[in-house]
Every structure is written in C-alpha cells, then in structure tokens.
Amino acid sequence: MISVFVVHGDEAAPSLDFRSGQVVPRQVKVYELEDEDDRLPGRRVTEYDLIFDEVPEQLPGYLEDCLGRVCRLGVVAWLGFEGAFNFNNLLTPDIAHLVYGVCASGSPVALALEAEERAGERWREVLQRHADVLAT
C-alpha cells in the first residue's frame, strides 16, 4: 500500500488518476481527514491509499510521476507510511523518517526512499520548505 496525503482547497476531494504506464493500483481508497483544530484554515486533507498486489517494478519513477501529477493541481502532497499522519505534525522534523516523498505546486518532486536519506538534515530541510508552503 502507498499512502498519498493531499492538501487542497475547501472543495471536495479531487478525483485523481494514479495509473502510470502499466502500473495500475488494484484499488484506491479515499479518506477525508478531519482537521478538528482548524490547523489548515480553508483547506482539506485527503488520504489516498493505493493498494497493489505487489510492489511496482519501477517504484521510484511511479512515485515521482504520481506526485508530480497531483501537484500540478496546485496542492501540497506527500507520501507517508501508514499511521504516520497527524495534523499536529504536518511535515515536521519529528516525522521526517516517516515521509518518503513530497511536492508542491511549482516545485519538483523530492523522494527519500532510503531510511538513511530520511534521517538526514537535508530531508528535514526539504520537508520544512514544504511545511512553509502549508503555512501560507
């Protein structure tokens, strides 16, 4: 399973196509995440869980393509491990090791697929830049 978290406007969850070439999720589950404390005023967060029978062969390319297409819609999006999402820790250093891809409108997709990459200062800085976008 690949979990994609998408911050978008106050409208309903965008209908997204997660097919890329021959890679097609078996199922896509969509969850509206409730922002009870209004940490992102005027915005919503939707989680898309992409279910596969096996890991796609070209996983890095697939992840980059999917995130890139999501971010062309003018949103911030990231990939995180299951159970890693919390409105109190949106792209913070505390959860950097649990986020393995991120993008925002107008910026390239950044991936950190190895644990060593996610543990480094450079990755925390990448996430901070994207968290700053959420704050505006």
Short mmCIF file of C-alpha atoms in Angstrom, two decimals:
data_model
loop_
_atom_site.label_atom_id
_atom_site.label_comp_id
_atom_site.label_asym_id
_atom_site.label_seq_id
_atom_site.Cartn_x
_atom_site.Cartn_y
_atom_site.Cartn_z
CA MET A 1 0.00 0.00 0.00
CA ILE A 2 1.15 3.53 -0.83
CA SER A 3 -0.43 6.36 1.15
CA VAL A 4 -0.65 9.74 -0.58
CA PHE A 5 -1.69 12.75 1.51
CA VAL A 6 -3.02 15.71 -0.46
CA VAL A 7 -3.73 19.20 0.87
CA HIS A 8 -6.22 21.01 -1.32
CA GLY A 9 -8.79 23.79 -1.17
CA ASP A 10 -12.03 23.58 0.72
CA GLU A 11 -13.73 21.75 -2.13
CA ALA A 12 -14.43 18.01 -2.18
CA ALA A 13 -11.54 15.61 -2.62
CA PRO A 14 -10.08 15.84 -6.10
CA SER A 15 -10.62 12.83 -8.34
CA LEU A 16 -7.08 11.68 -9.09
CA ASP A 17 -5.76 9.14 -11.56
CA PHE A 18 -2.99 7.04 -10.05
CA ARG A 19 -2.30 4.99 -13.18
CA SER A 20 1.13 5.42 -14.72
CA GLY A 21 2.03 3.43 -17.80
CA GLN A 22 1.46 -0.21 -16.99
CA VAL A 23 1.28 0.45 -13.24
CA VAL A 24 -2.30 0.49 -12.02
CA PRO A 25 -3.35 0.16 -8.37
CA ARG A 26 -5.78 -2.69 -7.77
CA GLN A 27 -7.82 -0.37 -5.56
CA VAL A 28 -7.72 3.25 -4.37
CA LYS A 29 -9.28 4.03 -1.00
CA VAL A 30 -10.09 7.68 -0.29
CA TYR A 31 -10.35 9.19 3.20
CA GLU A 32 -11.22 12.76 4.14
CA LEU A 33 -9.10 13.60 7.20
CA GLU A 34 -10.88 15.83 9.69
CA ASP A 35 -9.00 18.93 10.79
CA GLU A 36 -10.78 19.37 14.13
CA ASP A 37 -8.43 22.13 15.35
CA ASP A 38 -8.52 24.03 12.03
CA ARG A 39 -4.75 23.86 11.54
CA LEU A 40 -5.19 24.42 7.80
CA PRO A 41 -7.93 27.05 7.54
CA GLY A 42 -9.77 26.93 4.23
CA ARG A 43 -8.07 23.69 3.21
CA ARG A 44 -8.73 19.98 3.45
CA VAL A 45 -6.53 16.92 3.56
CA THR A 46 -7.43 13.79 1.69
CA GLU A 47 -5.60 10.48 2.02
CA TYR A 48 -5.45 8.15 -0.96
CA ASP A 49 -4.36 4.61 -0.15
CA LEU A 50 -3.14 2.88 -3.29
CA ILE A 51 -3.46 -0.88 -2.97
CA PHE A 52 -1.22 -3.12 -5.07
CA ASP A 53 -0.84 -6.89 -5.18
CA GLU A 54 2.92 -6.42 -5.41
CA VAL A 55 5.40 -3.55 -5.33
CA PRO A 56 5.59 -1.84 -8.75
CA GLU A 57 8.83 -2.71 -10.57
CA GLN A 58 9.79 0.90 -11.25
CA LEU A 59 8.68 2.24 -7.86
CA PRO A 60 10.75 5.48 -7.79
CA GLY A 61 9.57 6.50 -11.26
CA TYR A 62 5.97 5.62 -10.42
CA LEU A 63 6.04 7.66 -7.19
CA GLU A 64 7.62 10.65 -8.89
CA ASP A 65 5.09 10.58 -11.73
CA CYS A 66 2.07 10.29 -9.44
CA LEU A 67 3.19 13.04 -7.05
CA GLY A 68 4.11 15.30 -9.93
CA ARG A 69 0.65 14.96 -11.46
CA VAL A 70 -1.04 15.60 -8.10
CA CYS A 71 0.99 18.76 -7.54
CA ARG A 72 0.12 20.20 -10.94
CA LEU A 73 -3.33 20.70 -9.42
CA GLY A 74 -1.89 23.41 -7.17
CA VAL A 75 -1.59 21.44 -3.94
CA VAL A 76 0.97 20.10 -1.50
CA ALA A 77 1.21 16.32 -1.36
CA TRP A 78 3.41 13.75 0.32
CA LEU A 79 3.93 10.03 0.71
CA GLY A 80 3.95 8.65 4.23
CA PHE A 81 3.95 5.32 5.94
CA GLU A 82 0.65 4.03 7.28
CA GLY A 83 -0.28 5.55 10.64
CA ALA A 84 2.17 8.47 10.25
CA PHE A 85 -0.38 11.23 9.68
CA ASN A 86 -1.25 13.71 12.40
CA PHE A 87 -2.42 17.32 12.00
CA ASN A 88 -0.04 18.32 14.81
CA ASN A 89 2.98 17.12 12.81
CA LEU A 90 2.49 18.16 9.20
CA LEU A 91 5.90 17.71 7.56
CA THR A 92 7.76 18.44 10.81
CA PRO A 93 11.22 17.09 11.68
CA ASP A 94 9.55 14.74 14.19
CA ILE A 95 8.05 12.69 11.38
CA ALA A 96 10.70 13.16 8.66
CA HIS A 97 11.65 9.49 8.91
CA LEU A 98 8.02 8.55 8.07
CA VAL A 99 7.67 10.73 4.93
CA TYR A 100 9.35 9.42 1.79
CA GLY A 101 8.14 11.79 -0.91
CA VAL A 102 6.86 15.37 -1.11
CA CYS A 103 5.94 18.01 -3.66
CA ALA A 104 4.19 21.34 -4.02
CA SER A 105 2.87 23.25 -6.98
CA GLY A 106 5.75 24.77 -8.90
CA SER A 107 8.47 22.66 -7.30
CA PRO A 108 9.96 19.32 -8.30
CA VAL A 109 9.08 16.07 -6.57
CA ALA A 110 11.54 15.09 -3.84
CA LEU A 111 11.90 11.44 -2.84
CA ALA A 112 13.79 9.87 0.07
CA LEU A 113 13.26 6.15 -0.33
CA GLU A 114 16.09 5.00 1.91
CA ALA A 115 15.94 5.27 5.70
CA GLU A 116 19.37 6.96 5.74
CA GLU A 117 18.08 9.74 3.48
CA ARG A 118 15.02 10.32 5.66
CA ALA A 119 17.18 10.53 8.78
CA GLY A 120 19.39 13.30 7.40
CA GLU A 121 19.25 17.06 7.87
CA ARG A 122 18.81 17.66 4.14
CA TRP A 123 15.49 15.77 4.16
CA ARG A 124 14.26 17.69 7.19
CA GLU A 125 15.05 20.92 5.32
CA VAL A 126 13.12 19.73 2.25
CA LEU A 127 10.10 18.95 4.42
CA GLN A 128 10.39 22.30 6.21
CA ARG A 129 10.23 24.16 2.89
CA HIS A 130 7.02 22.29 2.06
CA ALA A 131 5.62 22.88 5.56
CA ASP A 132 6.26 26.60 4.98
CA VAL A 133 4.07 26.39 1.86
CA LEU A 134 1.29 24.94 4.04
CA ALA A 135 1.64 27.88 6.42
CA THR A 136 0.95 30.44 3.68
#
